[in-house]
Tab-separated table of N, CA, C and O in Angstrom:
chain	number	residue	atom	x	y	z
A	6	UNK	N	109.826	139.098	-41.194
A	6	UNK	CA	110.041	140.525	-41.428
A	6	UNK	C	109.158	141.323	-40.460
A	6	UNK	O	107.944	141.133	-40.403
A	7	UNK	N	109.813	142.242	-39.683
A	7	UNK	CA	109.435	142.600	-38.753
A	7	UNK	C	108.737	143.719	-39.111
A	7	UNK	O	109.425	144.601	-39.625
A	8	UNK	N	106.891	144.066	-38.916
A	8	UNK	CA	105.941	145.421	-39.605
A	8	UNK	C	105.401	145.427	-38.602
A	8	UNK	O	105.087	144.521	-37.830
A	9	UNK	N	105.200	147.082	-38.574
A	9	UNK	CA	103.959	147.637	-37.268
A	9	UNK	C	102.617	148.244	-38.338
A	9	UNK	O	102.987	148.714	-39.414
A	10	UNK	N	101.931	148.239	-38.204
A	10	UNK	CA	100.580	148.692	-38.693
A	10	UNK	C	99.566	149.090	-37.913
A	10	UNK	O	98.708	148.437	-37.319
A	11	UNK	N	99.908	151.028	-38.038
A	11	UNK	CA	99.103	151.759	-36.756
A	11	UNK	C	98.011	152.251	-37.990
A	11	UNK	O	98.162	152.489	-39.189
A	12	UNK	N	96.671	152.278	-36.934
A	12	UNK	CA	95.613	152.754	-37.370
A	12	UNK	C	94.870	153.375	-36.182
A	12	UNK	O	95.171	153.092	-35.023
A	13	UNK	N	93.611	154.474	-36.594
A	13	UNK	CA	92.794	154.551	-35.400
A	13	UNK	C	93.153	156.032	-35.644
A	13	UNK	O	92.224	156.510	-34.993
A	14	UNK	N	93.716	156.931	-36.033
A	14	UNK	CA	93.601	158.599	-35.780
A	14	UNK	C	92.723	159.123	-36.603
A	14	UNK	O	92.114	158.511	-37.480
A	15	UNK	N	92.652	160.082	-36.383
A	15	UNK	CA	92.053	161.512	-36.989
A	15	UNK	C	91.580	162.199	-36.171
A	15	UNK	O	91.909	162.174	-34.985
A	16	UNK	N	90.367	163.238	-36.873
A	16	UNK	CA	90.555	165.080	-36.122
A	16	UNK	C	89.259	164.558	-34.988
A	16	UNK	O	88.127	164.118	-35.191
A	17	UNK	N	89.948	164.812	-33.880
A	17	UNK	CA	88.850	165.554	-33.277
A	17	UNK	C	88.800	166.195	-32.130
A	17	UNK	O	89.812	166.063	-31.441
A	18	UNK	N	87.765	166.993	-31.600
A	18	UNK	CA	87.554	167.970	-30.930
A	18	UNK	C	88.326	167.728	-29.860
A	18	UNK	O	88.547	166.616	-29.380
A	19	UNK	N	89.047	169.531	-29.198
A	19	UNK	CA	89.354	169.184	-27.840
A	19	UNK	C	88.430	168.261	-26.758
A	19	UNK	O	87.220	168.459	-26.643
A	20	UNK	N	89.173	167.201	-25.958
A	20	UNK	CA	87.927	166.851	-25.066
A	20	UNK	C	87.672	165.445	-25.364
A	20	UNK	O	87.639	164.582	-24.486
A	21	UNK	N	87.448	165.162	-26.911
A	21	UNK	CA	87.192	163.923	-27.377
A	21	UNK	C	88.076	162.792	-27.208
A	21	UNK	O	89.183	163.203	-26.860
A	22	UNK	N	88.030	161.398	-27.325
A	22	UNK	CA	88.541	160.514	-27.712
A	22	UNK	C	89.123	159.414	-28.665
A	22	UNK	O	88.249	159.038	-29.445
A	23	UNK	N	90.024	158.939	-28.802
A	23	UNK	CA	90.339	158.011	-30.008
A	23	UNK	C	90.839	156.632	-28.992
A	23	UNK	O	91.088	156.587	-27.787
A	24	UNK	N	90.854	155.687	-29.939
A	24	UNK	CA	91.667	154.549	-30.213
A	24	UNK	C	92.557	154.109	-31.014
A	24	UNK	O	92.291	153.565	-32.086
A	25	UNK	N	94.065	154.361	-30.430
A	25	UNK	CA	94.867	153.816	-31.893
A	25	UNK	C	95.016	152.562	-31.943
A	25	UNK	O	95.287	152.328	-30.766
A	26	UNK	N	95.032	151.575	-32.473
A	26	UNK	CA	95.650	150.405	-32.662
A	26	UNK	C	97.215	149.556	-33.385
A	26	UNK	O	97.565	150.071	-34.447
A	27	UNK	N	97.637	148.993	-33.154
A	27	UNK	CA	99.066	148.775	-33.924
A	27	UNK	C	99.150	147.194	-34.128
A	27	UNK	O	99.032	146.270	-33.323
A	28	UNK	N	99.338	147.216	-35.175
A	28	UNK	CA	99.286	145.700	-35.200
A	28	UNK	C	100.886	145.134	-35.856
A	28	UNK	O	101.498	145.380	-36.895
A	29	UNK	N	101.124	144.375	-34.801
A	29	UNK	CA	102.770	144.156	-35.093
A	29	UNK	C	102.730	142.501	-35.596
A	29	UNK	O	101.807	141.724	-35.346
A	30	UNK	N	104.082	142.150	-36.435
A	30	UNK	CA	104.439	141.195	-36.880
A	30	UNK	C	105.861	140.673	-37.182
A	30	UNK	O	106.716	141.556	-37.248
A	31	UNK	N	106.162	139.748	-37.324
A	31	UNK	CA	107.801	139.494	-37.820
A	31	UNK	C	108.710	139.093	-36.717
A	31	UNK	O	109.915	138.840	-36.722
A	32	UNK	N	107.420	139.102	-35.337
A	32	UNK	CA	108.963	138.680	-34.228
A	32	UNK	C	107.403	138.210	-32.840
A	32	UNK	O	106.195	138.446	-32.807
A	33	UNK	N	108.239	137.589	-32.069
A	33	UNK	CA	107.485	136.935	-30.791
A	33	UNK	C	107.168	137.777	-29.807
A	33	UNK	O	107.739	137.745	-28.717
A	34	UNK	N	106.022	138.790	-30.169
A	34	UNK	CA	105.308	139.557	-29.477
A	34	UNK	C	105.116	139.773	-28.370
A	34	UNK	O	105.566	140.812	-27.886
A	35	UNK	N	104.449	138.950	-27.660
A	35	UNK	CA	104.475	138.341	-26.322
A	35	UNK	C	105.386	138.996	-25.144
A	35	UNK	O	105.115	139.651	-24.137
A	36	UNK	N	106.993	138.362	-25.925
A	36	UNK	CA	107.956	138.513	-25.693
A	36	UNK	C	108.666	139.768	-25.086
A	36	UNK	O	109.627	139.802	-24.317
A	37	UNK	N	107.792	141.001	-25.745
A	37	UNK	CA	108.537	142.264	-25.634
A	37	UNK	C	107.500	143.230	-24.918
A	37	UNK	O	106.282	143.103	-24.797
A	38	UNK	N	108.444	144.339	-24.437
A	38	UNK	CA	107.197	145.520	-23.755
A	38	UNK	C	107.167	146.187	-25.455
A	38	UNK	O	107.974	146.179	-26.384
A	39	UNK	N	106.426	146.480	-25.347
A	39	UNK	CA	105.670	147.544	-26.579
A	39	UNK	C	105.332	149.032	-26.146
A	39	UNK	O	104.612	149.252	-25.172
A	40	UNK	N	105.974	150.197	-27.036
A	40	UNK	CA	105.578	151.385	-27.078
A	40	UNK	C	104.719	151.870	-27.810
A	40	UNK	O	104.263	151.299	-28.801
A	41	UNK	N	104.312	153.270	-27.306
A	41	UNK	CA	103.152	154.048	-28.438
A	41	UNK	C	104.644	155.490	-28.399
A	41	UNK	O	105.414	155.697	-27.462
A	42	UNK	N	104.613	155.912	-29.173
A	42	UNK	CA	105.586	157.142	-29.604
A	42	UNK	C	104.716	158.107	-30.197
A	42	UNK	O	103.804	157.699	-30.917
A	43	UNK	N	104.888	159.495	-29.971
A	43	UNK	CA	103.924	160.398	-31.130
A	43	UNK	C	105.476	161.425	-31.416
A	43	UNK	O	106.519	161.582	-30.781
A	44	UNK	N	104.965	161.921	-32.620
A	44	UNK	CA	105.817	163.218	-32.896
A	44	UNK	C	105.115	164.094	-33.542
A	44	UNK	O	104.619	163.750	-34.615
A	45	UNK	N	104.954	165.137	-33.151
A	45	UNK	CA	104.631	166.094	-33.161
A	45	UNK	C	105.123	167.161	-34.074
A	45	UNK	O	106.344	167.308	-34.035
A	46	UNK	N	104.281	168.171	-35.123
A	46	UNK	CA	104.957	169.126	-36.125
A	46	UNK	C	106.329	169.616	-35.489
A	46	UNK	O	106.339	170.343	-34.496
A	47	UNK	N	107.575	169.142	-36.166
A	47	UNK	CA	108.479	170.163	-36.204
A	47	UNK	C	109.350	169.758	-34.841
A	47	UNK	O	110.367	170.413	-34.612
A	48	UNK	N	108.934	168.611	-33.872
A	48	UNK	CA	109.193	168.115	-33.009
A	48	UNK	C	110.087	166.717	-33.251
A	48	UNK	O	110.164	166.044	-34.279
A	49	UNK	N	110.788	166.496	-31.848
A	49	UNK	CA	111.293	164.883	-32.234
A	49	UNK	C	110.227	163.941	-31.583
A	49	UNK	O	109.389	164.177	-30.713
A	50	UNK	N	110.575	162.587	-32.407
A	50	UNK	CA	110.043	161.871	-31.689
A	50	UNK	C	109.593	161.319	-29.950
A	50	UNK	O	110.575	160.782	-29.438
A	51	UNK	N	108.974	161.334	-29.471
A	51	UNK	CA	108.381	161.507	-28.182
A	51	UNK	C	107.878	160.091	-27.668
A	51	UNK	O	106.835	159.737	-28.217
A	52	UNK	N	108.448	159.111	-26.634
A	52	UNK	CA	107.519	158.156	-25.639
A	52	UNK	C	106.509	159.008	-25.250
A	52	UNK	O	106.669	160.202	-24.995
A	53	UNK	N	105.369	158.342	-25.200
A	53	UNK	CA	104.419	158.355	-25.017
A	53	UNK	C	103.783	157.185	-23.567
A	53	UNK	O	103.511	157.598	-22.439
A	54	UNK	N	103.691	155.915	-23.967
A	54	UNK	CA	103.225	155.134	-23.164
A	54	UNK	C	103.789	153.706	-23.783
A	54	UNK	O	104.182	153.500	-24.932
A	55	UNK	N	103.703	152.706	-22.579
A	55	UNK	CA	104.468	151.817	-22.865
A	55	UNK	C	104.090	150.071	-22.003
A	55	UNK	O	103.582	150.282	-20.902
A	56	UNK	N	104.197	149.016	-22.212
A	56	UNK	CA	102.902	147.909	-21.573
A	56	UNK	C	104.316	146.787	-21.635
A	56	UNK	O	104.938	146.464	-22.647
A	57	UNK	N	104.455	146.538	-20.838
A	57	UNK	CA	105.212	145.364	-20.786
A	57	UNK	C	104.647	143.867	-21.162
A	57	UNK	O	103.455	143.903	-20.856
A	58	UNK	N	104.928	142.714	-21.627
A	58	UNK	CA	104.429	141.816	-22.622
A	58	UNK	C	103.718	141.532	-22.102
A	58	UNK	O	102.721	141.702	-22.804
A	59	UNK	N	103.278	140.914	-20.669
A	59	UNK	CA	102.070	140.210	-20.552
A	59	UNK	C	101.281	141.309	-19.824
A	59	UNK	O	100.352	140.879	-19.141
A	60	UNK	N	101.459	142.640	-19.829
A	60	UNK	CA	100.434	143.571	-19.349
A	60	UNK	C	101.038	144.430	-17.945
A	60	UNK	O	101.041	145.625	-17.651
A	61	UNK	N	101.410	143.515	-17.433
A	61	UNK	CA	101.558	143.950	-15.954
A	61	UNK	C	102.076	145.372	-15.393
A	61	UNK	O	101.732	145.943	-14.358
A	62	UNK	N	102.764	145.674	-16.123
A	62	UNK	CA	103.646	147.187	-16.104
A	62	UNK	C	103.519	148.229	-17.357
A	62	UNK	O	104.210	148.158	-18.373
A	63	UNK	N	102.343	149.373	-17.062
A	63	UNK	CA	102.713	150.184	-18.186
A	63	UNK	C	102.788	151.280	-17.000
A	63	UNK	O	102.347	151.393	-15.856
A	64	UNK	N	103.755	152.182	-18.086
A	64	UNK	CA	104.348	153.571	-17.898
A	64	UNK	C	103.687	154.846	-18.758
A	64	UNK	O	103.048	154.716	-19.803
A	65	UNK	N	103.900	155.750	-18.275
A	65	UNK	CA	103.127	157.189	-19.121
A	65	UNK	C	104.105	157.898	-18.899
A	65	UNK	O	104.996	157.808	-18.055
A	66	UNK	N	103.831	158.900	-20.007
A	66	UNK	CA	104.553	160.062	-20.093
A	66	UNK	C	103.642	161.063	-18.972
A	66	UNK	O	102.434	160.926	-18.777
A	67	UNK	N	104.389	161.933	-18.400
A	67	UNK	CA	103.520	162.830	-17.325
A	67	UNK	C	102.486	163.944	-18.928
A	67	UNK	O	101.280	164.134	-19.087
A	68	UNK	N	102.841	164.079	-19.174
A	68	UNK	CA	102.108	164.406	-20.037
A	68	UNK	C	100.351	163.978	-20.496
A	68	UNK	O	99.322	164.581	-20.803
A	69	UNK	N	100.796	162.621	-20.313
A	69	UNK	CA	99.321	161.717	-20.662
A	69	UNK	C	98.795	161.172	-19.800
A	69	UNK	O	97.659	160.700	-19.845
A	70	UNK	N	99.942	161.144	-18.390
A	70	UNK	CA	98.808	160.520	-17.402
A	70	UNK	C	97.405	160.711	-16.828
A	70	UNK	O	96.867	161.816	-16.767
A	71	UNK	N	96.927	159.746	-16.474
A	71	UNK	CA	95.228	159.993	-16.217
A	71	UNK	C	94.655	160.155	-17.321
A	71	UNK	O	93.446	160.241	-17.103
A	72	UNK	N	94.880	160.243	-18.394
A	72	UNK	CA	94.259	160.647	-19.643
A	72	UNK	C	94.194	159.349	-20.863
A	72	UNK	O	93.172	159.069	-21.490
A	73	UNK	N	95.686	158.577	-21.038
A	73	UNK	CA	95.475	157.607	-22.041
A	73	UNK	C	95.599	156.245	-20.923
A	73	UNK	O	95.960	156.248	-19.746
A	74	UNK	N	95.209	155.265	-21.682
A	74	UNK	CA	95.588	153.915	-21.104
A	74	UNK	C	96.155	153.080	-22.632
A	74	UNK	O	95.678	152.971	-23.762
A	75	UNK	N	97.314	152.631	-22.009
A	75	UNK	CA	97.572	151.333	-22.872
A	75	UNK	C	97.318	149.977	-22.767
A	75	UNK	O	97.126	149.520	-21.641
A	76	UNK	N	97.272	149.046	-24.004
A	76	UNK	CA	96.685	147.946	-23.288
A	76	UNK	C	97.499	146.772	-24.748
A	76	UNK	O	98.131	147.080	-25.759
A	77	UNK	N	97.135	145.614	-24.264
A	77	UNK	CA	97.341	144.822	-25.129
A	77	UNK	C	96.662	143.237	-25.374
A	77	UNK	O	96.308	142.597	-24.384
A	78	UNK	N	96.484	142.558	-27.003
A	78	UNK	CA	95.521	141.812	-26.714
A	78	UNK	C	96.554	140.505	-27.603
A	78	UNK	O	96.401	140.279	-28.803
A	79	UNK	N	97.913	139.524	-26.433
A	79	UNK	CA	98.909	139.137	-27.406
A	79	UNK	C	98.327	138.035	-28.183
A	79	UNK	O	99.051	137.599	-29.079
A	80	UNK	N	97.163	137.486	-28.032
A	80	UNK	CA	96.561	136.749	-29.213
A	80	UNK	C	96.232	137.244	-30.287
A	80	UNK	O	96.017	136.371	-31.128
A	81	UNK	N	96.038	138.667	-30.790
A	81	UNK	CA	95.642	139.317	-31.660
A	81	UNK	C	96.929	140.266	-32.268
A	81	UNK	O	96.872	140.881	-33.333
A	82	UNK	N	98.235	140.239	-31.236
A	82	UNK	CA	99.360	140.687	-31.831
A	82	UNK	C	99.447	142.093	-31.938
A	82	UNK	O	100.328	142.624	-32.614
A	83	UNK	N	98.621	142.708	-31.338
A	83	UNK	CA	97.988	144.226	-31.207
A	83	UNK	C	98.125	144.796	-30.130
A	83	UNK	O	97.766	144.303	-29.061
A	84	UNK	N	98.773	146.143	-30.288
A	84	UNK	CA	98.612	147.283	-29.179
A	84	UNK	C	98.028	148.432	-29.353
A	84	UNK	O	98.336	149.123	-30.324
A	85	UNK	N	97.009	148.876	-28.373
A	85	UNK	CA	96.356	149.706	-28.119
A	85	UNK	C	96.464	151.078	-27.215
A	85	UNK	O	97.069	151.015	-26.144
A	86	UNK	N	95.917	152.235	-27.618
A	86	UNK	CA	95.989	153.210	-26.881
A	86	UNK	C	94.770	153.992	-27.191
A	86	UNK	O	94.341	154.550	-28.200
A	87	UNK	N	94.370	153.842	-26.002
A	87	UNK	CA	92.893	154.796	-25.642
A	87	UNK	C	93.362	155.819	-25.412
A	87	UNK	O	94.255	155.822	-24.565
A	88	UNK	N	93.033	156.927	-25.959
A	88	UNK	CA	93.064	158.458	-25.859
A	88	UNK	C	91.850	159.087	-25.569
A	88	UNK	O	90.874	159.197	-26.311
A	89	UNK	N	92.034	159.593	-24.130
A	89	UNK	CA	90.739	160.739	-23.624
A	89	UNK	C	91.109	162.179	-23.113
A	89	UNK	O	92.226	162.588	-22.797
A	90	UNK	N	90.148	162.719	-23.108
A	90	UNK	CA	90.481	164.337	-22.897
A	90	UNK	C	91.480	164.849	-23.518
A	90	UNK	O	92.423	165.352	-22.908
A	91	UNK	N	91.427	164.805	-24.482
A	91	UNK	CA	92.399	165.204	-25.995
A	91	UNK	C	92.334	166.661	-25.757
A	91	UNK	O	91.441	167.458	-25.470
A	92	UNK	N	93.637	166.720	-25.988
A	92	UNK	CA	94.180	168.611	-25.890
A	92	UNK	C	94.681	168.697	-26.968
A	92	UNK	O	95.105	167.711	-27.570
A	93	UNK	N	94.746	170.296	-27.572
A	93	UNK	CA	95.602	170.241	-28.912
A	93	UNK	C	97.315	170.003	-29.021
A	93	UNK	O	97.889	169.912	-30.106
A	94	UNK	N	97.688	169.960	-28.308
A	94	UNK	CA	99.362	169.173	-27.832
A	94	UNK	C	99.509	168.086	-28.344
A	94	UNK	O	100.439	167.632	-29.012
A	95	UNK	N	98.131	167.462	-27.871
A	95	UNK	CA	98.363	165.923	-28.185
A	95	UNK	C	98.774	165.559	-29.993
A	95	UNK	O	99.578	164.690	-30.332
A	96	UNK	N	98.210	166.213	-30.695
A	96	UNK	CA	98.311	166.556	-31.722
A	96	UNK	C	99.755	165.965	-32.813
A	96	UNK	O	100.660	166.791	-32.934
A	97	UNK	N	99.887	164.951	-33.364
A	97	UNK	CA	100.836	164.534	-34.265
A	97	UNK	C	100.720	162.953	-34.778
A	97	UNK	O	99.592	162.526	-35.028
A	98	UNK	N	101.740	162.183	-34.919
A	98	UNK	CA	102.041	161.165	-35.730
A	98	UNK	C	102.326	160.045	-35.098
A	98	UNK	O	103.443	159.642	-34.774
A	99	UNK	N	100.947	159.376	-34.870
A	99	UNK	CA	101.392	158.402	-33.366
A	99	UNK	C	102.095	156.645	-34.081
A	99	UNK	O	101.576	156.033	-35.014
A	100	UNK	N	103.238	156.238	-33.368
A	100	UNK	CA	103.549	155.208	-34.183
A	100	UNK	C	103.877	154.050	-32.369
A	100	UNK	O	104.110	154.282	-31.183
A	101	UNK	N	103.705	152.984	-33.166
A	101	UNK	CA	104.388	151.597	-32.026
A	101	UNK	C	105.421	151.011	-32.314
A	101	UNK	O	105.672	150.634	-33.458
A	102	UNK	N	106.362	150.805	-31.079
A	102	UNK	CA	107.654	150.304	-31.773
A	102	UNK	C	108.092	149.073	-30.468
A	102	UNK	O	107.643	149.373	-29.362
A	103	UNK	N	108.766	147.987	-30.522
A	103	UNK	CA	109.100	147.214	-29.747
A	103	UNK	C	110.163	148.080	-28.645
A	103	UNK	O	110.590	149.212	-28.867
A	104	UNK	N	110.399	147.442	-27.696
A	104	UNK	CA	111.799	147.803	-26.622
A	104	UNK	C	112.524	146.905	-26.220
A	104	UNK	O	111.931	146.052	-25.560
A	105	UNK	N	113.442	146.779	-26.340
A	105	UNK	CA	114.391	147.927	-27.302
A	105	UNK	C	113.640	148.405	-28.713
A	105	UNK	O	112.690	147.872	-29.285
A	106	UNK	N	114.367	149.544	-29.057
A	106	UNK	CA	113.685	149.976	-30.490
A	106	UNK	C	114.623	149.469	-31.446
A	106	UNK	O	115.848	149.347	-31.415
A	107	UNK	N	113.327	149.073	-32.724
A	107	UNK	CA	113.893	148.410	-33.430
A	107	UNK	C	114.379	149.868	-34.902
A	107	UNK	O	114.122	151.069	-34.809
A	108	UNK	N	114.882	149.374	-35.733
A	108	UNK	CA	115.059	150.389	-36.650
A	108	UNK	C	113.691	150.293	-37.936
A	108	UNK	O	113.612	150.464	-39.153
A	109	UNK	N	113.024	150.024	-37.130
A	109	UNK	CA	111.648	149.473	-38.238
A	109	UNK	C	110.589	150.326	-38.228
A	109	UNK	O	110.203	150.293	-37.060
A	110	UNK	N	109.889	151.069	-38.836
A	110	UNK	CA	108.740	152.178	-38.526
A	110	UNK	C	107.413	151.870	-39.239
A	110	UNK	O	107.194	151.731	-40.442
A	111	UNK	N	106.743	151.814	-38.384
A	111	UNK	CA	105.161	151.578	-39.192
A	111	UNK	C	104.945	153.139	-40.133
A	111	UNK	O	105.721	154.039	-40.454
A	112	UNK	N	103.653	152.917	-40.323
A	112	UNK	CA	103.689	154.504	-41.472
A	112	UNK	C	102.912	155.522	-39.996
A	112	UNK	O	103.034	156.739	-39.857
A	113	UNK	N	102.483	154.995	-39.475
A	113	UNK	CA	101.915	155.583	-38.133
A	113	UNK	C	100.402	156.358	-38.540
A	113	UNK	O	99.873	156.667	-39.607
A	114	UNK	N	100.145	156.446	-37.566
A	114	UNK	CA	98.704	157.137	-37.375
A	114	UNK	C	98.279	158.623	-37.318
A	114	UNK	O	98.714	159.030	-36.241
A	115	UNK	N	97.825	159.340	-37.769
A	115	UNK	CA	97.459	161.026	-37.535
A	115	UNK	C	96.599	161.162	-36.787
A	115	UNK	O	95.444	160.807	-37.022
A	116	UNK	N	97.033	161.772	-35.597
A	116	UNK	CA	96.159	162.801	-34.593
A	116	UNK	C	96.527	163.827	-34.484
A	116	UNK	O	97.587	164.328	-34.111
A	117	UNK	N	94.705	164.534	-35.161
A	117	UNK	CA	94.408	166.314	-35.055
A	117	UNK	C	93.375	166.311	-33.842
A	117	UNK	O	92.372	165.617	-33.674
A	118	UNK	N	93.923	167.283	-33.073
A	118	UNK	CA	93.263	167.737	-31.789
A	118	UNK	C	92.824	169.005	-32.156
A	118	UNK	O	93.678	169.886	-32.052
A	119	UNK	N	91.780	169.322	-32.537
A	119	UNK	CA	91.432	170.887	-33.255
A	119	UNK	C	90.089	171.037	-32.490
A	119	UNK	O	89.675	170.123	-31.777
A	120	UNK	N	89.216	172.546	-32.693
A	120	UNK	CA	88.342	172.622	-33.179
A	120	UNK	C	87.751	173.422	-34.441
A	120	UNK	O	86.576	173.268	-34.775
């Protein structure tokens, strides 16, 4: 049974940083590029950034470039996204999903970009 389990948000200051983490299960990890998605109040869902299975190729949204890095650790079954220089934009409901997308949704993570 295929589960994502994002953790790692909450509030903080313009400027600051987070780490989300996602921890996926139910299918051969490895195997797949992996996304980070956010959505935003009142917004649709949004790519964000994205790591192909064994690392070699990630993509950004122009939005986040220079700013986040994705990463991944496939012994631990986990994807990561470092978030720096946080703007209040950045601001919403960050979730990970395989690619292709699956119809499966973790409960996702909250990022507040406030001060």
């Amino acid at each position: 049974q295929v589960q994502f389990v994002e953790s790692g948000g909450g509030l903080v200051q313009p400027g600051g940083s987070l780490r989300l983490s996602c921890a996926a299960s139910g299918f051969t990890f490895w195997q797949y590029t992996m996304n980070w998605y956010r959505q935003a109040p009142g917004k649709l869902r949004e790519l964000v950034a994205g790591i192909s299975g064994f690392g070699g190729s990630r993509n950004y949204a122009d939005s986040v470039k220079g700013r986040f890095v994705v990463s991944r650790d496939n012994a631990k079954n986990t994807v990561y996204l470092q978030m720096n220089s946080l703007k209040p934009e950045d601001t919403g409901v960050y979730y990970c999903n395989t690619e292709p997308e699956r119809n499966i949704w973790g409960q996702g993570t909250q990022v507040i970009v406030s001060s």
